[in-house]
Amino acid sequence: RRVHGGVTGLLAWPKMTDLFHDAERVDRYLREQLSHRILLLDGAMGTMVRRYKLKEEDYRGERFKEHVGDLRGNNDLLVLTQPAIIEEIHRQYLLAGADIVETNTFNGTSVSQADYNLQHLVHELNVTAARLARKVADEISVQQPHKRRFVAGAIGPTSKTLSISPSVEDAGFRSVTFDEVVHAYKEQVAGLVEGGVHILLVETIFDTLNAKAALFAIDEYFEETKQPRLPIWISGTITDLSGRTLSGQTVEAFLTSVLHSNPLAVGLNCALGAEQMRPFLQRLALACPTFVSTYPNAGLPNAMGGYDETAKSFADSVKEFATAGMVNLAGGCCGTTPAHIQALAEALANVTPRVPPTIPPALRLSGLEGLVVTPELNFVNIGERCNIAGSIQFKKLILANNYDEALSVARRQVESGAQILDINMDEGLLDGVAAMTKFLRLAVTDPDIARVPLMIDSSKFHIIEAGLKCVQGKCIVNSISLKGGEAEFLKQASIVQRYGAAVVIMAFDEEGQAADMDSKVRICCRAYDLLREKLDFAAQDIIFDPNILTIATGLEEHNNYAVDFIQAIPLIKQRCPGARISGGLSNLSFGFRGLIELRESIHSVFLYHAIKAGMDMGIVNAGALPMYDDIPIELRQLVEEVVLNKSEDGKHVERLLAYAEKEKERKERGGGSAAVTVTSEWRGWPVEKRLEHALVKGIVEYIEEDAEVARQQFARPLHIIEGPLMAGMSVVGDLFGSGKMFLPQVIKSARVMKKAVAYLIPFMEKEKEEMRQKLQHETGVVDEEASRFAGTVLLATVKGDVHDIGKNIVGVVLGCNNYKVIDLGVMCSCDKILEVAAKEKVDVIGLSGLITPSLDEMVFNAKEMQRRGITTPLLIGGATTSKMHTAVKIAPVYNGPTVHVLDASRSVVVVASLIDSAQKDEFIEDVRDQYAELREEHYASLQDRKHKTLAEARKKRLAVAWNERLPATLVPSLTGTKVLLEYPLAELVPFIDWNPFFQVWQLRGKYPNRGYPKIFDDATVGAEAKKLFEEAQEMLQEIIATKGLEARGIVGIYPANSVGDDIEVYANEEQRDTPIAVFHTLRQQAEPETDEPMLALSDFIAPKESGVRDYVGAFAVAAGFGLHALVAKYEADHDDFKAIMAKALADRLAEAFAELIHQRTRREFWGYAPNEGLDVDDLLKVKYQGIRPAPGYPSQPDHTEKTIMWDLMKVAEETGITLTESLAMDPAAAVSGLIFANPESHYFAVGTICKDQVEDYARRKKVAVEQVEKWLSANLNYEA
C-alpha cells in the first residue's frame, strides 16, 4: 500500500476564503486539462521513506520520545517528526513531472491511528500534511508556471473493514461500525480541507462499504459546513486476477456503488502491476462516464516483498493501455519512485487522453455483481421470501434466531431466479434494527446471496438506515412516501441519496393511500417533481409503487384495483421520464390465502398485463410463478376476467370465489391418456441404423428412446456418440457438402444430435472420472472430451453487436462435422473471448459482426491477440465483413493466420484446412498471398481514384429550383411523434420481403428462378425452399397467435431546413430559428465518371436561405421483443432449427414493419402521397416517392447519427429500442432511418471521403477528428 506525507510550521498560506473561492475554479481547470492531456500523479511514499532507513527514534523525534508503544512504521507521523524528508519526497515527484501529489495521510483516521494510540492527533496530522504538500506544490507551480501543480488529500481504507468479519467463528461480527468510520473520515476530511488540498482522493478501496462511509462523510461535511465542494477522486483495488475487490465486487459493481458521489475520476490502484491490471482497467474504462485513473504497482512483489519492475518497463506497460484510450490520469503505487514517474511523463507526453463515453441513463444496481435494468430484461424479479411480513417460514426462523437457515431461504430465492432480494424485518416482537443488521452482515459475506442487489424494506425509516449501513453495493430503499408531508419526505430522500441508493416511492400522501388511477398518477407525479426539483435526485433511481391492492374481496369497490394499477403505469412513466414501476404482488391475492396455485395464477395473469403496460419489477416468489400460457385455460379465463374486471355478465368475481371453494378438490385430480404412437418401417431397423436415419431425416420423436436402447447395447455412452451418432452426422456433412442437403435440414439434424447427447451426458458424467484415469493410464491422454472431436472452435459476436444468426448457423454446421463448438453468444468483450480461448485451448477463434463498428472491434481483438503473443487462427465473418477489409485492416495487425469466411458452407473447409497439419502451412501461405494482392489492389485503387476537395464537391451539389415549385413535402398531417406499441403482427406479414429469408438459409435459386416465389421452381433447391417456407409460415402463425413476438415503433415528422451539409430540425413552425436537433450528412467526394451531382442527404431538404418550409421524418421499429424468451425455449429443447427460424422471422417482421411505417407515413402521417396505390412488389422495388436511409448504411455511413434520432424522438423511453455502445439496435430485429419526401431523393453511396471532409464533419459534430475516423474507417481514402 501507499503511504503519504506532509509538515507543519509553514508561512504565508492563502486565506481560507481564497481557498474556498478557488474550489470551483480548480474543478473546472482539472476537467479541462483531463480532456486534453493525461495528468500525472506521484508515486509511492512508503517506498521512498524506506530509502531513508529510519529507526524508531527517528519516528518519535523529541515530541514523542516518551510515547508508550512502537511508532516505527507510522509514516503519517513523519509530517510532525521528519517534515524535511516528506517535503523532499514531494519535491522529487513534482520535479519528475507529477501534476498532482498526495498528502502523506493514507492512515490519517482515528481508526487507523488508534493502532498507535495517536487518534487524538488526527486533525493536526491532516492539516499539517496538507499544508506541507501545498507548500511544495505552490513552489514548483511558481518555478514552472506553464504547469500548475495540485494536492490530493489521501484518504485510505483504514485498518478495519465493514463488510468482512475479523472473526472466523462469527461472520456477523464487525470490529467497527459504519457510524464510527463515518466520524473518523469526517474528522480527516476537515483537516485536509483546512490544510488546503485541492482534491479529496478516496483510495486503495478493498471494501466498498468503507469507501461509501468516506463518501458519506465528505458529503455530510460539506453540507454541514456550507463550504464549496472539492472534486472527489475514487480509486479501487482489485486484489488478484479474479477481477474483484477483497470484499468481492466486480469492477462494474464497484463503479455502480460509488458513482452517486459525482466523482471527478474513478480508477484502480495497488495490488497489481500494470500488465495484470490491464483487463480490469479496460472494463472500467468502458463503463465509466467520467475520467479514469490508474496507478499500479511496479509489478508484483518479489519473494522479499520488494518490487523489481524498472522505470522504463513500468512506463511502457502503462503507455500500452494509455494509447488504447483507457486513461486520463496515471501514476504509481507500491514500488514506484520519481524515476518511474519521470519515465511515465516521457512515455505519455504525446498520448491522447481517453474520451469518457456517453453511458445511456438506466437504473444501475449492484451486489457483488452489477445489474443494469434495461428494457431487454423485460421484468426484474425481486425475491419476496426474506420478508417477515410475507413469509411465515422466514418469520419463524428469524424469531427463533436461526439465521443460518434464514440465509438458506435467501440463497434459494437467488437460485430460483430472483435478481434482487427484498429484506424486511418489521415485526412487533423483534428489534428491527438489530435483526436487519445481523441478517445483512451475514448475507453480504455469502457470495451466493450477495451477488445480487438488495432491497432494504421497512415501514420504519430508522430500520432502513440501519440496513443501508451494512451493504456495500447500490441497493434499493423500500420505501418512503409523502404520508408525513413534504419536509419529512425530502429529508428521508436526501439521506437515501447520500447512501447512494435507489428508492421506492409509495403512492401515499397526507390524505392516505392512492386507490384509484387518478390518485396514483397524481401522487407519483408530485413526488417525482419534488425529488427532481428540490434534490436533483437521479430520475433513473426513482421507482414508484402505485399500490397493488387486494381484488375479489367481495366488496365491489375493490374489483377495479388491478385495472387502476395497470392503467396508471403508462401515465406515470410518460409524466415521469426515467422512473421505474414496481409493486408487491402478494397483496393482490391476499383474499385467497392458503390457495397457493390460485394465488400464483392470479399473480401471473396480472403480471402478463402489467408488464405489457410497462411494469419494470415486482416483489414475487421467484421461481414459483407459472407461465401465462401454462395456466389451464379455464382457470386463466376466470382469473383474467377478475384481474381486468370485465366479463359479459359481470359475475366474474362470484365465479372465481366459487372456483376457489373447489380448488382443493380440483388440485387432487390427475390422470391422462397415453399417447398413441404410429410407427413406420424404419422403427424396426437395428438401433444404429435408426439413429443414423433419425439424424439424416431430422426426426426427433424417438431419439431419447433409441439412445437408451443403444446405451444398453454399447459398453460406454461415449461409444454411441463416437459411433452411430457421429456416423450419422458424417452422412449429414457429406450430403451438405455435396449440395444434396440444405442448411435447414442440417440444422434439424443438429437438433436431433443435441437431444441425443443431452440424454447421454448424465451417464457420461457418472463414469467420467474413472474413464479419465483409465485413459490417462493407457494412452497418456487426459482430456477424453477433446479427443473425440476433430477440433475446438470458439465463436463470438464481438462487443457492441447483438446479431448472431449467421454465427449460430456456422456453429451448427461445424458441430455437424464433428467439431467442438464453444459459442460465447453476443456482446463479447475481447478479454472474455481470449480468456475462454486460452482456458479451452481452442484451435480456431471465430469473430462475427453485422454492424460497421464491429469491424473496428475485430481490429482491436486482432491487435490484442498480437500483443498477447497469441497465434491461434482467426476467422472473420458476418454481413458487414469482407475479404478486402480483412486483408487491409485485420490481417496486417495480427501475425497469426487470419481468414475471412463468406458463409457457413465455407467454414468447414476453412477450419479443416487450418487444423490439418498436412495442409495447414500451404493453406495459410495461399491465403496470405491472396490478401497481399488484395492490399495492393486496394491501395492502388486509392491512388487511381480521383477525389474532389470538399469545397469543389459542394459546388456540384444537387441543383434544385426550390423557389420555382411547391415544397416537395407539403405540410404534414402529423408533426411531432407517434408511438406504435403492440402493433398487430398480422398486419406486417403482407409486407415481408422473403428473398433475404432464403439467403439466411443459404438457399439460392439459379436464373430464372432466383427470387421469391420463383425459387420454388428451381430444380436444385426448390423443394427444400418450399418446405422451409411452409415451416416458416407455421411458426409465423404460431407467433402471431401466441403473441410470441411484439412489434413496437415510433415515427416523427418535424419542420426542417438544410444548412450546408447539415439538416436543422425545429420543434414547430414558429421556432425555425432555433434547432432542437441537427442531423449531419456526408457528401460524395470521389469524382464521378459523368457530370453527375455529388450528393449529400442534405441536398434533399430545402436550404434555410431559400425560404421554403421543408420537413424531415425519422422512424425506429423493432419486432424482436420477446425473441430472447422464444429462442431460449427452443434452445432449452436443443432445437437450433427453430431458434434460428425465430430470429430470421423476427428480422423479416422488423423490415416489414419499416416498409409498412414508411407507407403509412407517405399516405397518412405525412400525407404527401395520399392516393398511392402500389402493391407490395412495387414497394419492395422502391417505386414510391421518397427514401428512408439508415445511419450506418451507404447514404450516411456514420452510425453515431442514430443517437441524434434517439434523443430527438426519445426512442428508448417510448419504445424500449436501445442502442449498444457500438450503436447496434437492441433488440437486433430492428430498423431505423430518416424519411425524405422530396421526389428527387434517391439512395446513393457516399463512398470514400477525404481528410478535409473528415475535419469539417468533426467540427460540425463538435467531436475529435480521431473519433470520426474511427466510425468512418471504411470510408476513408487515406490511412488514419
Coordinates of C-alpha atoms in Angstrom, one line a residue, residues 691-698 724-753 812-813 815-818 908:
L691 CA -30.1 -43.3 -35.0
E692 CA -28.5 -42.6 -38.4
H693 CA -31.8 -42.4 -40.1
A694 CA -33.2 -40.0 -37.4
L695 CA -30.2 -37.7 -37.8
V696 CA -30.4 -37.6 -41.6
K697 CA -34.1 -37.0 -41.6
G698 CA -34.2 -34.7 -38.6
P724 CA -23.7 -44.3 -34.8
L725 CA -24.3 -40.6 -33.9
M726 CA -21.1 -39.3 -35.4
A727 CA -21.6 -41.7 -38.4
G728 CA -25.0 -40.2 -38.9
M729 CA -23.6 -36.6 -38.7
S730 CA -20.8 -37.6 -41.2
V731 CA -23.5 -38.5 -43.6
V732 CA -25.2 -35.2 -43.0
G733 CA -21.9 -33.4 -43.5
D734 CA -21.3 -35.2 -46.8
L735 CA -24.7 -34.5 -48.1
F736 CA -24.5 -30.8 -47.2
G737 CA -21.0 -30.5 -48.7
S738 CA -22.2 -32.1 -51.9
G739 CA -25.2 -29.8 -52.2
K740 CA -27.7 -32.7 -51.7
M741 CA -28.8 -31.4 -48.3
F742 CA -29.6 -27.9 -47.4
L743 CA -29.0 -25.7 -44.3
P744 CA -32.5 -26.0 -42.8
Q745 CA -32.2 -29.8 -43.0
V746 CA -28.7 -29.7 -41.4
I747 CA -30.0 -27.6 -38.5
K748 CA -32.8 -30.1 -37.9
S749 CA -30.2 -32.9 -37.9
A750 CA -28.2 -30.9 -35.3
R751 CA -31.4 -30.6 -33.1
V752 CA -31.6 -34.4 -33.1
M753 CA -27.9 -34.8 -32.3
V812 CA -24.4 -25.8 -36.2
V813 CA -22.6 -26.7 -39.4
G815 CA -20.9 -29.2 -35.0
C816 CA -22.4 -31.4 -37.6
N817 CA -18.8 -32.0 -38.9
N818 CA -17.5 -33.3 -35.5
V908 CA -15.9 -26.5 -42.6

